[in-house]
CSV table of C-alpha atoms in Angstrom, one decimal:
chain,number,residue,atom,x,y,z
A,1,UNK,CA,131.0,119.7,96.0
A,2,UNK,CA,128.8,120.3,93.0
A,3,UNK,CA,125.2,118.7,91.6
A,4,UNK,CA,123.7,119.2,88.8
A,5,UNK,CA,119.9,119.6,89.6
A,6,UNK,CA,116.2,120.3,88.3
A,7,UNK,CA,115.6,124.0,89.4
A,8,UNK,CA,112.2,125.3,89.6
A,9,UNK,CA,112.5,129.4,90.2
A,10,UNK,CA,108.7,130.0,89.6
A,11,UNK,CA,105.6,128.7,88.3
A,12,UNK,CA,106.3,126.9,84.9
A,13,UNK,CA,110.0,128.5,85.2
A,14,UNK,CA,111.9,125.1,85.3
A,15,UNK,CA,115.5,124.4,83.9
A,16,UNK,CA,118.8,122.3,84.8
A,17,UNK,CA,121.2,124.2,86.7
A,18,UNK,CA,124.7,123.5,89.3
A,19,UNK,CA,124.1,124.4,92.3
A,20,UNK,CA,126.8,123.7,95.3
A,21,UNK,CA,126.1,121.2,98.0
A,22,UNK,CA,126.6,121.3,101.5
A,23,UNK,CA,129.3,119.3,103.0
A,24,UNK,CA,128.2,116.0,104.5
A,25,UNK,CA,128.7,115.0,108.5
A,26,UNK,CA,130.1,111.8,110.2
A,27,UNK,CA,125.7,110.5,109.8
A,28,UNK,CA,125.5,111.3,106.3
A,29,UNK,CA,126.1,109.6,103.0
A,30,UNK,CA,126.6,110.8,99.2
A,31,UNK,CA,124.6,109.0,96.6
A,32,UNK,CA,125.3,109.5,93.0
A,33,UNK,CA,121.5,109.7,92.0
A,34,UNK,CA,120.6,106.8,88.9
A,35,UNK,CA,116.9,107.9,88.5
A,36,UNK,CA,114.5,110.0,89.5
A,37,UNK,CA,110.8,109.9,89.0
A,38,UNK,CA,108.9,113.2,88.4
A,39,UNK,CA,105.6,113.1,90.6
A,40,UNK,CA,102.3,114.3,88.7
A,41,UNK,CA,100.8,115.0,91.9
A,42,UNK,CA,102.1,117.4,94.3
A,43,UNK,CA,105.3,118.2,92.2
A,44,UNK,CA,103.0,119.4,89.3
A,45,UNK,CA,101.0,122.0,92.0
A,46,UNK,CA,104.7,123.7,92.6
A,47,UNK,CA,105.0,123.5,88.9
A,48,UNK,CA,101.8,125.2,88.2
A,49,UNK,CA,101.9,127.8,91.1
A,50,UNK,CA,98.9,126.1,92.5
A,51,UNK,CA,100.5,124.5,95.5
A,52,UNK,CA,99.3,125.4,98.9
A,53,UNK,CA,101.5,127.5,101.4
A,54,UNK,CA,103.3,124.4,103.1
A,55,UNK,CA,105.8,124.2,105.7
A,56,UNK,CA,109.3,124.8,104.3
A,57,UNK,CA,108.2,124.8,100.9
A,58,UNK,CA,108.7,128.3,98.5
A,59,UNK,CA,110.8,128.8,95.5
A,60,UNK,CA,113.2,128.5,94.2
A,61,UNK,CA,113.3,124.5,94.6
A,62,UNK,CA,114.4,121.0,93.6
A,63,UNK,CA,112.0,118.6,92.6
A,64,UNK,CA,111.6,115.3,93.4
A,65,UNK,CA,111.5,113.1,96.5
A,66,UNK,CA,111.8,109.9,93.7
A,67,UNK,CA,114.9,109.0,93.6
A,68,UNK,CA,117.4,106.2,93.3
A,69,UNK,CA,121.4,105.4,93.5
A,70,UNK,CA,124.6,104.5,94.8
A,71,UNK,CA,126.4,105.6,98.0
A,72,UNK,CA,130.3,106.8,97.1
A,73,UNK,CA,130.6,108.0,100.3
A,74,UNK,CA,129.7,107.1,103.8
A,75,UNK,CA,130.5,108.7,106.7
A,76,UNK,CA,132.3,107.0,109.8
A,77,UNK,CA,128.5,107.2,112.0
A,78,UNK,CA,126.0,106.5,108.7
A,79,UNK,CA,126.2,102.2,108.9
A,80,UNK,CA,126.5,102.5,105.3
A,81,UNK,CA,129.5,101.3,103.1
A,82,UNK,CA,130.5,102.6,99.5
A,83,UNK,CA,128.8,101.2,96.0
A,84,UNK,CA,125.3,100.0,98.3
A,85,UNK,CA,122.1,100.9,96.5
A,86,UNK,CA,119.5,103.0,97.8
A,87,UNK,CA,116.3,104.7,97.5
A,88,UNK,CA,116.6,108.7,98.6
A,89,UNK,CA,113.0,110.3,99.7
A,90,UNK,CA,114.4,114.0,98.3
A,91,UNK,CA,117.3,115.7,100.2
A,92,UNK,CA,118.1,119.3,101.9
A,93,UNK,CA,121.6,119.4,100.8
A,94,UNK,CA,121.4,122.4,98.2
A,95,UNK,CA,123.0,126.1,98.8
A,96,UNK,CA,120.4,128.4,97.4
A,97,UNK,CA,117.3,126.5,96.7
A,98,UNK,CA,114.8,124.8,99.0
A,99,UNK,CA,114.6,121.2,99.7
A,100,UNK,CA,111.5,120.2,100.5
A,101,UNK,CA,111.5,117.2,98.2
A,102,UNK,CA,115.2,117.4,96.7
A,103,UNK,CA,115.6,114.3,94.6
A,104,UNK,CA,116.0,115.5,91.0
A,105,UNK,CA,119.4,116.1,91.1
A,106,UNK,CA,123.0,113.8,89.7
A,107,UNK,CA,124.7,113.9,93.4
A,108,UNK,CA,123.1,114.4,96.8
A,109,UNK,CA,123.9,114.4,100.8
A,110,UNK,CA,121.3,113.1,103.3
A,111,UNK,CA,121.5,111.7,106.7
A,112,UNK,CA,122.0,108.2,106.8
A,113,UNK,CA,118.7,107.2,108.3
A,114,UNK,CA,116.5,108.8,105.7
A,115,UNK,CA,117.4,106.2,102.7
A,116,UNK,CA,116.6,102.6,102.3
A,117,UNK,CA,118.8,100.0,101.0
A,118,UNK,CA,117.3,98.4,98.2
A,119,UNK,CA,118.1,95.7,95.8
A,120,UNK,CA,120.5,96.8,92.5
A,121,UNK,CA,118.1,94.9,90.3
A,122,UNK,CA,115.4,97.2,90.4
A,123,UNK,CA,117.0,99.8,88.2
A,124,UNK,CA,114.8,102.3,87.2
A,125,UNK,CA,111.8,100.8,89.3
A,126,UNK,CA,114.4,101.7,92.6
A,127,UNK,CA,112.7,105.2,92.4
A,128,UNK,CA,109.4,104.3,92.8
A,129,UNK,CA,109.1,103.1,96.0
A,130,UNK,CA,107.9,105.8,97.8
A,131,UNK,CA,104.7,105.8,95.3
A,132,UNK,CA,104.4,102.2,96.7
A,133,UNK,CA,105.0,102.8,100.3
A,134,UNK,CA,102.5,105.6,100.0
A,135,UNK,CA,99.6,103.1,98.5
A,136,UNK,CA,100.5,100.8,101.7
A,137,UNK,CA,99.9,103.8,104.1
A,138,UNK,CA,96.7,104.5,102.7
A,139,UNK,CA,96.0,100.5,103.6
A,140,UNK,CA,97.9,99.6,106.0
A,141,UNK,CA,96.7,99.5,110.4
A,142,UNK,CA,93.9,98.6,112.4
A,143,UNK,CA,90.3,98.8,111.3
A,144,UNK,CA,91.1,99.7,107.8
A,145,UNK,CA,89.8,98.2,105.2
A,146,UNK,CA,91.4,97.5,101.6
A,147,UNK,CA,89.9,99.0,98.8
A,148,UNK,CA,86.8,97.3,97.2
A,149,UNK,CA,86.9,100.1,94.5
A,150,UNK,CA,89.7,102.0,93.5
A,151,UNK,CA,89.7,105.8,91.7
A,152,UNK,CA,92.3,106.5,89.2
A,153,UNK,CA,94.3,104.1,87.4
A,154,UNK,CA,97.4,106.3,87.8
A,155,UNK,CA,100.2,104.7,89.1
A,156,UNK,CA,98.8,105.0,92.7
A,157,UNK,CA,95.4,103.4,91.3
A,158,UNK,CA,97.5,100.4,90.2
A,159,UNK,CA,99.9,99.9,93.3
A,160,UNK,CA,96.6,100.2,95.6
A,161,UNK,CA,95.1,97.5,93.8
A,162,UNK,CA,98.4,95.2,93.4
A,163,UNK,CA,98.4,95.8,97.0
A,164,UNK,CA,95.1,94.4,97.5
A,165,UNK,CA,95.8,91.5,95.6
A,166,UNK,CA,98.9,91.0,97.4
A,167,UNK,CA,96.9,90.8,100.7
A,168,UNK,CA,94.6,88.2,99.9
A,169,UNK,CA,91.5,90.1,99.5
A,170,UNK,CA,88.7,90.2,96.7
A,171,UNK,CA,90.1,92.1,93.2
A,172,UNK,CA,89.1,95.6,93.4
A,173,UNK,CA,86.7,97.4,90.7
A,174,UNK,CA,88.8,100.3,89.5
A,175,UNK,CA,87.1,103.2,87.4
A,176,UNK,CA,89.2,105.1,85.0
A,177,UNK,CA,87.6,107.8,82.5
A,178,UNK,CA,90.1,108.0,80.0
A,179,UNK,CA,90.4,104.9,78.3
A,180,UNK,CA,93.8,104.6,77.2
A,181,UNK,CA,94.3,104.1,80.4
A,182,UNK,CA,92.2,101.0,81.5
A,183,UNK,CA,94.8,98.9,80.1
A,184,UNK,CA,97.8,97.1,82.1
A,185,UNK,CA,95.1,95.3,84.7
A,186,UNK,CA,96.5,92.3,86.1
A,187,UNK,CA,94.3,90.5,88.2
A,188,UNK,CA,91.5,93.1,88.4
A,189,UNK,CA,89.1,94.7,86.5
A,190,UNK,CA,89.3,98.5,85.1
A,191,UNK,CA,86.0,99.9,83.7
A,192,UNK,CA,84.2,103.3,83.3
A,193,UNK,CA,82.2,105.1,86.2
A,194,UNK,CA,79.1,105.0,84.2
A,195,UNK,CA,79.3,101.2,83.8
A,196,UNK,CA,79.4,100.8,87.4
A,197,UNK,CA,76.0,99.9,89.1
A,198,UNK,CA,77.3,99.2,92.7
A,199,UNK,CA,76.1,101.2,95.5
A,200,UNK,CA,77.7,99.2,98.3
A,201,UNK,CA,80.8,99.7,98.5
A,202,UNK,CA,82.4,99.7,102.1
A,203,UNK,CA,85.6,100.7,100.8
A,204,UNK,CA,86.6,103.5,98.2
A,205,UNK,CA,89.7,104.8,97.5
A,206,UNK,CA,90.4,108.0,95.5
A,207,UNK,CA,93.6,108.1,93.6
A,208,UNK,CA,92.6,110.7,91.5
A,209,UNK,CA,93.0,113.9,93.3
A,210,UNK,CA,89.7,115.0,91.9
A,211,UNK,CA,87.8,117.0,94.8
A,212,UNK,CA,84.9,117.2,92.6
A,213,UNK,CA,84.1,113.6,92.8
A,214,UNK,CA,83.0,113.6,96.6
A,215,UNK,CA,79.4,113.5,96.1
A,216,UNK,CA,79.2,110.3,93.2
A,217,UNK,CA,81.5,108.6,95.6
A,218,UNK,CA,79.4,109.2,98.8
A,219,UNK,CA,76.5,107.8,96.3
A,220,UNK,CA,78.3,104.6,95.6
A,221,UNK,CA,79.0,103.9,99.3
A,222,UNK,CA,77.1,101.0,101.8
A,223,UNK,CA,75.8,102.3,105.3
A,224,UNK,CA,78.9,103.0,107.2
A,225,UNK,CA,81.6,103.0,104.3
A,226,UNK,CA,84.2,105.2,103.7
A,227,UNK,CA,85.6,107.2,101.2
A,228,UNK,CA,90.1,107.5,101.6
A,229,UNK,CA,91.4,110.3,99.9
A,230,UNK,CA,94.9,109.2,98.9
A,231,UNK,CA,95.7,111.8,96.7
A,232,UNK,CA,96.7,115.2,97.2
A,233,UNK,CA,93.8,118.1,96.9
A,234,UNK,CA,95.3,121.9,96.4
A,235,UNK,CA,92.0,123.7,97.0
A,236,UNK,CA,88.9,122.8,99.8
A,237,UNK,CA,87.1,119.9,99.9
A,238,UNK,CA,83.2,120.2,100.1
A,239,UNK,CA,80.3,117.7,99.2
A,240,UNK,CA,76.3,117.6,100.1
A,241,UNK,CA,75.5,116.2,103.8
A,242,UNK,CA,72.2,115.0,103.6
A,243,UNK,CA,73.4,111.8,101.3
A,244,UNK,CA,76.5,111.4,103.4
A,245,UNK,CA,74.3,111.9,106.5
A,246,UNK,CA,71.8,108.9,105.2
A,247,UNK,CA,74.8,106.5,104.8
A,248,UNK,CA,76.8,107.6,107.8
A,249,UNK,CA,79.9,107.9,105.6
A,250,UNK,CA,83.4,108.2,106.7
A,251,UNK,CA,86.2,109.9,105.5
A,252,UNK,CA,89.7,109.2,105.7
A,253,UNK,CA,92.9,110.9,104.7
A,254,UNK,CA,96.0,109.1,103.7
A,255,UNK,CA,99.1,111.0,104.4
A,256,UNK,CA,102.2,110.6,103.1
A,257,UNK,CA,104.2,106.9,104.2
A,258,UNK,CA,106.4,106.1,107.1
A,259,UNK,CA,109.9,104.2,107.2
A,260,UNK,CA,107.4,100.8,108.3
A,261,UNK,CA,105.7,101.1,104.9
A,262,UNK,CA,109.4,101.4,103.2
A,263,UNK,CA,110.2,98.0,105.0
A,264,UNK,CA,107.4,96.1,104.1
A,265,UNK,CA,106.8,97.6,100.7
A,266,UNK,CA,110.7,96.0,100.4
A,267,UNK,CA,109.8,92.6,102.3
A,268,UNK,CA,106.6,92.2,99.3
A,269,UNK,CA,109.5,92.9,96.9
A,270,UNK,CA,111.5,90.8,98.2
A,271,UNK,CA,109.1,88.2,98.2
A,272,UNK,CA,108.0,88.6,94.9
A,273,UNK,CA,104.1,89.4,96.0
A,274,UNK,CA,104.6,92.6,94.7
A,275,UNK,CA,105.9,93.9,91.4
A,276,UNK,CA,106.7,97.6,89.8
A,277,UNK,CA,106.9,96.4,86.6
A,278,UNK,CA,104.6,98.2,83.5
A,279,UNK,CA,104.8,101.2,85.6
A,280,UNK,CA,107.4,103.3,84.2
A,281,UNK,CA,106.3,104.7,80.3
A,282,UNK,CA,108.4,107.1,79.9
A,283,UNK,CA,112.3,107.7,80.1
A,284,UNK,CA,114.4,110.7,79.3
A,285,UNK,CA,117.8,112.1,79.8
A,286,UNK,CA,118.2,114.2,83.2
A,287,UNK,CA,119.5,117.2,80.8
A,288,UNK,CA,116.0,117.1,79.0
A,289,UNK,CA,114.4,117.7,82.1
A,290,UNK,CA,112.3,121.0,80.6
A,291,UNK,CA,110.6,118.5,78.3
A,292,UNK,CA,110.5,115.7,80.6
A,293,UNK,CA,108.6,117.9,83.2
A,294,UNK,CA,106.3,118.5,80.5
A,295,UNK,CA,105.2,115.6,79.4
A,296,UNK,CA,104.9,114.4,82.6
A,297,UNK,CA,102.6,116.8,83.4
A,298,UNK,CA,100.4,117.6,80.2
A,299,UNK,CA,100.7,113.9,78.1
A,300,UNK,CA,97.5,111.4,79.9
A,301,UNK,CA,99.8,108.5,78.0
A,302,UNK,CA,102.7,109.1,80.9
A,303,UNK,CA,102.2,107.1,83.5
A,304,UNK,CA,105.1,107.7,85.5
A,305,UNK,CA,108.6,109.3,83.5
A,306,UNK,CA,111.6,108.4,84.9
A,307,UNK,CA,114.7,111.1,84.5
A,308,UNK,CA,118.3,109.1,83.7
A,309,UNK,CA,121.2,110.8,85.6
A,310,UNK,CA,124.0,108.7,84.7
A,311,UNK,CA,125.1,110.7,81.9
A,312,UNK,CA,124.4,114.5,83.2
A,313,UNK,CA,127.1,116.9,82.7
């Protein structure tokens, strides 16, 4: 069995390629991949070489752990059945390139208990639940507390604070620099950092991936708030203790989601207290992946760009 997949042999060295899969067991399924999103976050460090050594990473690679389709096969042990839906976090299934994430690809194998089942509706919006699974991580347990201002307006910035809303708290503040991208607020309000008086917050959650910010944000905190870093930060993290010291900050990191925040990520679906809609700007044929990649990656008008496999060759 064949796949056509995004390869990545090197820095910036990115192209569509077959490569041969390995054969699934009695606990695995095949999923004919529908979309796949390309992730600006940790997907771009592997793009631009500046990814950190990490466990069972290296090139050459596929892509992607955002990705969406149909089971054509099940195997006798998976509790799956043919033509169901599901959401694939990336897949090891490739001879001859790594599969740390493994998504961005037209077929893959996986076990059967790494997918979700998720409703055929969602289309394109399928692939991005692990974005929102990962903004309800970053919330979700005991003694955390949601976000009273938000960092990024990304699409992590904008699931944290539909996620907020969802809960029943306050509408967060949510500072974006660039202003094109203040727009598509529902329910909250989106506004420079320099317009921002508040200096006591209890709650702030960077979705920017900007280690640099550390010190404004200890600035803006209450006595005994916290600062989450929900993004993903190549290089060290530093900032200036006597402030932090003063306001007996916290800090928090939010690692990636778990199969609870898949479940209830689906139940707010479900339910309708959550939506992926306006997230997805960009769209573009799996076989234009070298330009997709880019855009993705260099255009601040891409939100999130969503690869089409249906049709790849």
């Amino acid at each position: 069995m064949e796949t056509r997949a995004v390869f990545l042999n090197g820095p910036k060295d990115l192209h569509m390629d077959t490569l041969p899969l390995k054969q699934p067991g009695p606990a695995d399924i095949v999923v004919d991949i529908a979309h796949s999103g390309i992730s600006t976050g940790t997907e771009k460090l592997f793009w631009t070489g500046e990814m950190p050594p990490f466990p069972g990473s290296g090139y050459p690679l596929v892509p992607g752990y955002e990705a969406a389709g149909e089971v054509v096969e099940a195997g006798p042990e998976s509790g799956f059945r043919t033509g169901e839906i599901v959401f694939v976090p990336g897949a090891d299934c490739f001879d001859g390139a790594f599969g740390l994430f493994g998504g961005a690809a037209s077929r893959l194998v996986t076990p059967a208990d790494r997918v979700t089942r998720i409703d055929s509706t969602l289309g394109a919006e399928g692939a991005l639940l692990a974005l929102a699974a990962t903004a309800r991580h970053a919330m979700a347990g005991l003694d955390k507390r949601v976000p009273e201002l938000i960092v990024g307006h990304g699409v992590l910035g904008r699931l944290l604070a539909r996620l907020t809303i969802a809960a029943g708290a306050p509408a967060p503040v949510v500072w974006e620099t660039d202003p094109a991208r203040r727009g598509g607020a529902d329910g909250y309000e989106v506004i420079a950092p320099d317009d921002d008086a508040r200096r006591d917050y209890r709650a702030i959650y960077d979705a920017s991936g900007n280690a640099g910010i550390l010190n404004d944000l200890i600035g803006r905190l209450t006595k005994g708030g916290e600062i989450v870093l929900a993004g993903f930060y190549p290089g060290g993290l530093s900032f200036a203790f006597p402030p932090a010291f003063m306001r007996e900050a916290r800090l928090r990191i939010a690692a990636e989601w778990a199969r609870e925040d898949l479940a209830a990520v689906g139940a707010l679906l479900d339910s309708g207290a959550l939506s992926l809609g306006g997230l997805i700007t960009h769209n573009a044929p799996a076989e234009q992946a070298e330009d997709a990649y880019r855009t993705a990656f260099e255009e601040a008008s891409c939100l999130k760009m969503i690869l089409n496999w249906k049709d790849a060759a």
